[in-house]
mmCIF file of C-alpha atoms in Angstrom:
data_model
loop_
_atom_site.group_PDB
_atom_site.id
_atom_site.type_symbol
_atom_site.label_atom_id
_atom_site.label_comp_id
_atom_site.label_asym_id
_atom_site.label_seq_id
_atom_site.Cartn_x
_atom_site.Cartn_y
_atom_site.Cartn_z
ATOM 1 C CA LEU A 22 -2.296 7.785 -21.442
ATOM 2 C CA HIS A 23 -4.546 10.100 -19.269
ATOM 3 C CA LEU A 24 -8.304 10.264 -20.106
ATOM 4 C CA SER A 25 -10.014 12.432 -17.551
ATOM 5 C CA ILE A 26 -13.504 12.877 -16.582
ATOM 6 C CA ARG A 27 -13.469 15.914 -14.690
ATOM 7 C CA ARG A 28 -14.240 19.579 -13.935
ATOM 8 C CA GLN A 29 -11.837 22.129 -15.916
ATOM 9 C CA ARG A 30 -10.720 24.415 -13.102
ATOM 10 C CA GLN A 31 -8.154 22.254 -11.783
ATOM 11 C CA MET A 32 -6.716 20.559 -15.115
ATOM 12 C CA CYS A 33 -3.163 20.242 -13.719
ATOM 13 C CA ILE A 34 -2.194 21.858 -17.003
ATOM 14 C CA ARG A 35 -0.726 25.120 -15.307
ATOM 15 C CA ASP A 36 2.986 25.862 -15.569
ATOM 16 C CA ARG A 37 5.136 28.362 -13.782
ATOM 17 C CA TYR A 38 4.340 30.872 -16.422
ATOM 18 C CA THR A 39 0.560 31.112 -15.701
ATOM 19 C CA THR A 40 -0.043 29.643 -12.142
ATOM 20 C CA PRO A 41 -1.906 31.959 -9.750
ATOM 21 C CA SER A 42 -0.390 30.289 -6.523
ATOM 22 C CA GLY A 43 2.591 28.628 -7.356
ATOM 23 C CA ASN A 44 1.384 25.385 -5.969
ATOM 24 C CA ILE A 45 3.311 22.438 -7.956
ATOM 25 C CA HIS A 46 0.150 20.207 -7.620
ATOM 26 C CA GLY A 47 -1.360 22.224 -10.380
ATOM 27 C CA MET A 48 1.257 21.354 -12.871
ATOM 28 C CA PRO A 49 1.753 17.736 -13.264
ATOM 29 C CA LEU A 50 0.418 17.364 -16.743
ATOM 30 C CA ALA A 51 2.160 20.552 -18.080
ATOM 31 C CA THR A 52 5.451 18.760 -16.765
ATOM 32 C CA ALA A 53 4.328 15.712 -18.259
ATOM 33 C CA LEU A 54 3.749 17.391 -21.620
ATOM 34 C CA LYS A 55 6.996 19.296 -21.557
ATOM 35 C CA GLU A 56 5.302 22.370 -22.550
ATOM 36 C CA ASP A 57 5.481 26.086 -21.164
ATOM 37 C CA ASN A 58 2.337 28.177 -21.944
ATOM 38 C CA ILE A 59 4.301 31.659 -22.868
ATOM 39 C CA ILE A 60 1.487 32.588 -24.907
ATOM 40 C CA SER A 61 -0.745 33.007 -21.704
ATOM 41 C CA LYS A 62 2.234 34.281 -19.696
ATOM 42 C CA VAL A 63 1.015 36.143 -16.586
ATOM 43 C CA ASN A 64 4.289 35.351 -14.244
ATOM 44 C CA GLU A 65 7.681 36.655 -14.424
ATOM 45 C CA VAL A 66 9.961 33.853 -13.821
ATOM 46 C CA ASP A 67 13.377 34.111 -12.495
ATOM 47 C CA SER A 68 16.510 32.285 -13.800
ATOM 48 C CA ASP A 69 17.062 29.575 -10.991
ATOM 49 C CA THR A 70 13.118 28.740 -11.264
ATOM 50 C CA ILE A 71 13.478 28.337 -14.985
ATOM 51 C CA LYS A 72 16.594 25.653 -14.677
ATOM 52 C CA LYS A 73 14.489 23.754 -11.946
ATOM 53 C CA TRP A 74 11.350 23.853 -13.954
ATOM 54 C CA ALA A 75 13.483 22.299 -16.943
ATOM 55 C CA LYS A 76 14.799 19.872 -14.874
ATOM 56 C CA LEU A 77 11.586 18.684 -13.666
ATOM 57 C CA LYS A 78 9.959 18.479 -17.297
ATOM 58 C CA GLY A 79 12.893 16.047 -18.041
ATOM 59 C CA GLN A 80 14.466 15.447 -21.472
ATOM 60 C CA LYS A 81 11.417 14.380 -23.212
ATOM 61 C CA ALA A 82 7.589 14.543 -22.972
ATOM 62 C CA LYS A 83 5.829 11.551 -21.286
ATOM 63 C CA ILE A 84 2.441 11.829 -22.813
ATOM 64 C CA MET A 85 1.313 13.484 -26.163
ATOM 65 C CA PRO A 86 -1.446 15.985 -26.077
ATOM 66 C CA GLU A 87 -3.578 13.905 -28.835
ATOM 67 C CA HIS A 88 -3.580 11.020 -25.877
ATOM 68 C CA ILE A 89 -5.125 13.504 -23.477
ATOM 69 C CA ILE A 90 -9.023 14.156 -23.408
ATOM 70 C CA PHE A 91 -11.135 15.776 -20.826
ATOM 71 C CA LEU A 92 -14.922 14.656 -20.505
ATOM 72 C CA GLY A 93 -17.131 16.936 -18.547
ATOM 73 C CA VAL A 94 -15.842 20.375 -18.890
ATOM 74 C CA ARG A 95 -17.079 23.563 -17.179
ATOM 75 C CA ASP A 96 -16.187 26.620 -15.357
ATOM 76 C CA THR A 97 -12.824 27.070 -17.215
ATOM 77 C CA GLU A 98 -9.842 29.298 -17.308
ATOM 78 C CA ILE A 99 -8.584 31.539 -20.010
ATOM 79 C CA GLN A 100 -4.932 30.359 -19.566
ATOM 80 C CA GLU A 101 -6.093 26.670 -19.779
ATOM 81 C CA ASP A 102 -8.126 27.103 -22.562
ATOM 82 C CA GLU A 103 -5.480 28.790 -24.777
ATOM 83 C CA MET A 104 -2.847 26.072 -23.920
ATOM 84 C CA MET A 105 -5.753 23.265 -24.880
ATOM 85 C CA LYS A 106 -6.506 25.045 -28.244
ATOM 86 C CA TRP A 107 -2.918 25.385 -29.258
ATOM 87 C CA LEU A 108 -2.073 21.822 -28.140
ATOM 88 C CA ASN A 109 -5.322 20.656 -29.698
ATOM 89 C CA ILE A 110 -6.239 18.538 -26.616
ATOM 90 C CA LYS A 111 -9.747 16.989 -27.104
ATOM 91 C CA LYS A 112 -12.445 17.938 -24.718
ATOM 92 C CA TYR A 113 -16.034 17.658 -24.301
ATOM 93 C CA SER A 114 -18.606 19.220 -22.107
ATOM 94 C CA VAL A 115 -21.374 18.243 -19.905
ATOM 95 C CA ASP A 116 -23.679 19.536 -22.684
ATOM 96 C CA ASP A 117 -21.857 17.703 -25.662
ATOM 97 C CA ILE A 118 -22.375 14.391 -23.684
ATOM 98 C CA ARG A 119 -25.661 14.980 -22.663
ATOM 99 C CA LYS A 120 -26.641 15.568 -26.281
ATOM 100 C CA SER A 121 -24.645 12.169 -27.660
ATOM 101 C CA LEU A 122 -22.855 10.404 -25.095
ATOM 102 C CA LYS A 123 -22.413 7.347 -27.336
ATOM 103 C CA ARG A 124 -20.881 9.649 -30.082
ATOM 104 C CA CYS A 125 -18.701 11.722 -27.779
ATOM 105 C CA ILE A 126 -17.259 8.366 -26.081
ATOM 106 C CA ASN A 127 -16.748 6.651 -29.565
ATOM 107 C CA GLU A 128 -14.864 9.585 -30.762
ATOM 108 C CA SER A 129 -12.597 9.644 -27.551
ATOM 109 C CA LEU A 130 -12.104 6.014 -27.894
ATOM 110 C CA GLU A 131 -11.370 6.467 -31.762
ATOM 111 C CA SER A 132 -8.828 9.090 -31.008
ATOM 112 C CA LEU A 133 -6.945 6.723 -28.470
ATOM 113 C CA SER A 134 -7.197 3.758 -30.822
ATOM 114 C CA GLU A 135 -3.498 3.750 -31.277
ATOM 115 C CA CYS A 136 -2.915 3.488 -27.486
ATOM 116 C CA GLU A 137 -2.633 0.097 -26.122
ATOM 117 C CA ILE A 138 -3.731 1.007 -22.471
ATOM 118 C CA ILE A 139 -6.294 3.696 -21.099
ATOM 119 C CA TYR A 140 -5.953 5.555 -17.640
ATOM 120 C CA VAL A 141 -8.964 7.226 -16.387
ATOM 121 C CA SER A 142 -8.730 9.658 -13.579
ATOM 122 C CA PHE A 143 -12.409 10.360 -12.405
ATOM 123 C CA ASP A 144 -12.630 13.351 -10.224
ATOM 124 C CA VAL A 145 -15.890 13.249 -8.247
ATOM 125 C CA ASP A 146 -16.231 17.176 -8.614
ATOM 126 C CA CYS A 147 -17.451 16.675 -12.340
ATOM 127 C CA LEU A 148 -20.648 15.256 -10.310
ATOM 128 C CA ASP A 149 -23.596 17.737 -9.801
ATOM 129 C CA PRO A 150 -23.509 19.325 -6.322
ATOM 130 C CA SER A 151 -26.990 18.188 -5.676
ATOM 131 C CA ILE A 152 -25.839 14.678 -5.260
ATOM 132 C CA SER A 153 -23.065 15.840 -2.556
ATOM 133 C CA ASN A 154 -20.742 18.936 -1.810
ATOM 134 C CA GLY A 155 -18.269 16.344 -0.375
ATOM 135 C CA THR A 156 -15.607 17.708 -2.634
ATOM 136 C CA GLY A 157 -13.501 20.839 -2.686
ATOM 137 C CA THR A 158 -14.674 22.362 -6.057
ATOM 138 C CA SER A 159 -17.956 21.556 -6.767
ATOM 139 C CA VAL A 160 -19.608 23.417 -9.788
ATOM 140 C CA GLU A 161 -23.394 23.562 -10.956
ATOM 141 C CA ASN A 162 -24.433 21.527 -14.107
ATOM 142 C CA GLY A 163 -22.122 18.344 -13.268
ATOM 143 C CA PHE A 164 -22.868 14.844 -14.337
ATOM 144 C CA THR A 165 -25.527 12.630 -12.607
ATOM 145 C CA VAL A 166 -24.221 9.262 -11.044
ATOM 146 C CA ASP A 167 -25.992 7.321 -14.099
ATOM 147 C CA GLU A 168 -24.416 9.414 -16.481
ATOM 148 C CA VAL A 169 -20.803 8.626 -14.945
ATOM 149 C CA LYS A 170 -21.835 5.044 -15.030
ATOM 150 C CA LYS A 171 -22.582 4.671 -18.547
ATOM 151 C CA ILE A 172 -19.458 6.913 -19.775
ATOM 152 C CA LEU A 173 -17.020 4.589 -17.464
ATOM 153 C CA ASN A 174 -18.718 1.467 -18.931
ATOM 154 C CA LEU A 175 -18.396 2.168 -22.209
ATOM 155 C CA ILE A 176 -14.666 2.964 -21.646
ATOM 156 C CA ALA A 177 -14.168 -0.255 -19.727
ATOM 157 C CA ASN A 178 -15.949 -2.057 -22.534
ATOM 158 C CA SER A 179 -13.141 -1.260 -25.083
ATOM 159 C CA GLY A 180 -11.088 -3.741 -23.343
ATOM 160 C CA LYS A 181 -8.149 -0.970 -22.872
ATOM 161 C CA LEU A 182 -8.739 0.358 -19.226
ATOM 162 C CA SER A 183 -5.871 -0.664 -17.361
ATOM 163 C CA CYS A 184 -6.389 1.867 -14.154
ATOM 164 C CA LEU A 185 -9.158 3.816 -12.940
ATOM 165 C CA GLU A 186 -8.543 6.359 -10.039
ATOM 166 C CA ILE A 187 -11.192 8.494 -8.218
ATOM 167 C CA THR A 188 -10.040 11.655 -6.639
ATOM 168 C CA GLU A 189 -11.403 14.625 -4.858
ATOM 169 C CA VAL A 190 -13.714 12.860 -2.281
ATOM 170 C CA ASN A 191 -13.385 15.151 0.817
ATOM 171 C CA PRO A 192 -15.805 13.659 3.447
ATOM 172 C CA ILE A 193 -14.920 16.733 5.862
ATOM 173 C CA LEU A 194 -17.195 18.896 3.585
ATOM 174 C CA ASP A 195 -19.993 16.541 3.079
ATOM 175 C CA THR A 196 -23.050 17.825 4.631
ATOM 176 C CA LYS A 197 -25.112 14.749 3.504
ATOM 177 C CA GLY A 198 -23.422 12.347 5.907
ATOM 178 C CA ASN A 199 -21.048 10.286 3.509
ATOM 179 C CA ALA A 200 -23.078 10.861 0.183
ATOM 180 C CA MET A 201 -20.108 11.526 -1.902
ATOM 181 C CA SER A 202 -17.932 8.509 -0.962
ATOM 182 C CA GLU A 203 -21.266 6.349 -1.318
ATOM 183 C CA ALA A 204 -21.953 7.821 -4.689
ATOM 184 C CA SER A 205 -18.343 7.096 -5.890
ATOM 185 C CA PHE A 206 -18.422 3.189 -4.581
ATOM 186 C CA ASP A 207 -21.605 2.934 -6.021
ATOM 187 C CA ILE A 208 -19.872 3.938 -9.470
ATOM 188 C CA LEU A 209 -17.185 1.675 -8.801
ATOM 189 C CA GLN A 210 -19.524 -1.415 -8.350
ATOM 190 C CA ASP A 211 -21.523 -0.847 -11.639
ATOM 191 C CA ILE A 212 -18.170 -0.776 -13.857
ATOM 192 C CA THR A 213 -17.186 -3.902 -15.792
ATOM 193 C CA ILE A 214 -13.531 -4.461 -16.046
ATOM 194 C CA PRO A 215 -12.901 -6.231 -18.933
ATOM 195 C CA SER A 216 -9.064 -5.536 -19.254
ATOM 196 C CA PRO A 217 -6.864 -8.145 -18.025
ATOM 197 C CA ASN A 218 -3.924 -5.314 -17.363
ATOM 198 C CA MET A 219 -5.918 -3.616 -14.658
ATOM 199 C CA ILE A 220 -3.647 -2.419 -11.879
ATOM 200 C CA ALA A 221 -4.094 -0.287 -8.682
ATOM 201 C CA ILE A 222 -1.902 2.153 -7.176
ATOM 202 C CA ILE A 223 -3.046 3.051 -3.787
ATOM 203 C CA GLU A 224 -2.179 6.379 -1.802
ATOM 204 C CA ASP A 225 -3.446 6.286 1.875
ATOM 205 C CA PRO A 226 -7.347 5.497 0.851
ATOM 206 C CA PRO A 227 -9.527 6.965 3.442
ATOM 207 C CA TYR A 228 -11.860 3.745 2.817
ATOM 208 C CA ASP A 229 -11.468 -0.043 1.680
ATOM 209 C CA ILE A 230 -10.891 -0.226 -1.672
ATOM 210 C CA ILE A 231 -13.502 -1.924 -4.006
ATOM 211 C CA GLY A 232 -12.043 -3.851 -7.042
ATOM 212 C CA ASN A 233 -11.929 -7.196 -8.732
ATOM 213 C CA GLY A 234 -8.457 -8.314 -7.372
ATOM 214 C CA ASP A 235 -5.917 -7.783 -4.782
ATOM 215 C CA PRO A 236 -4.262 -4.393 -4.972
ATOM 216 C CA THR A 237 -0.821 -6.158 -4.339
ATOM 217 C CA MET A 238 -1.123 -8.023 -7.475
ATOM 218 C CA GLY A 239 -0.434 -5.919 -10.336
ATOM 219 C CA SER A 240 -1.575 -8.791 -12.841
ATOM 220 C CA LYS A 241 -5.332 -8.718 -11.818
ATOM 221 C CA PRO A 242 -7.863 -6.281 -12.496
ATOM 222 C CA CYS A 243 -8.168 -3.640 -9.710
ATOM 223 C CA LEU A 244 -9.796 -0.274 -8.919
ATOM 224 C CA LEU A 245 -7.862 2.787 -7.555
ATOM 225 C CA TYR A 246 -9.243 5.016 -4.756
ATOM 226 C CA THR A 247 -6.890 7.846 -3.838
ATOM 227 C CA SER A 248 -7.076 9.955 -0.605
ATOM 228 C CA PRO A 249 -8.202 13.650 -1.064
ATOM 229 C CA SER A 250 -6.006 16.194 -2.640
ATOM 230 C CA PRO A 251 -3.955 18.904 -0.394
ATOM 231 C CA ARG A 252 -6.063 20.886 1.570
ATOM 232 C CA ASP A 253 -5.839 23.530 4.356
ATOM 233 C CA GLN A 254 -7.182 22.482 8.036
ATOM 234 C CA ARG A 255 -10.975 23.660 7.466
ATOM 235 C CA GLY A 256 -11.164 21.061 4.318
ATOM 236 C CA SER A 257 -11.100 23.804 1.614
ATOM 237 C CA ARG A 258 -9.135 23.283 -1.763
ATOM 238 C CA MET A 259 -5.671 24.386 -2.256
ATOM 239 C CA PRO A 260 -5.321 26.607 -5.366
ATOM 240 C CA ALA A 261 -3.300 25.462 -8.282
#
């Protein structure tokens, strides 16, 4: 289960038929869903690539589309919109959530009622650029820190939150010192984690992890802080 709080340009739902760059890091959800977006096809794919793509997707889907929810959607691309529409993946824009935050989160949790655990991927470029530009793909009309705190606490209070990852923090681009990292840790410290199944998976974090347990102890509640996604030497985001 993957519930993301993120901006929609980089939704990781591209595939070999719709990727503008060929970069595999923009395709993990498509592979996990075992879906091909033929409807929005923009690339001609050779037979060898098709075989490798099929092997990468595996024999069956790893996640169901009804178990994916996007919160804070803005700046969309047509291929992603079309795939989400025909897979019926639920999404809420920033404006939707501001109109009724509790309703959007309650509807999301109701949609996930059959799931035993919830995995949250918090992409910091869902935050408004006025907070910090310490991320590769900031876009106007993002969440405030307080809004993200409210969203995450409502999810955590469900008792199903098993893992929270924070991604896309890039201090290289931060013109306000270390504002994005500080905002991220402020959010982490505010979250209550009632689930006893909280785990951590740490991938070379640039800063010390803040959590409720030892990251090496999978049975204890922990939080995940990952390093920035792939970038070039200038610190800009690699295209998906």
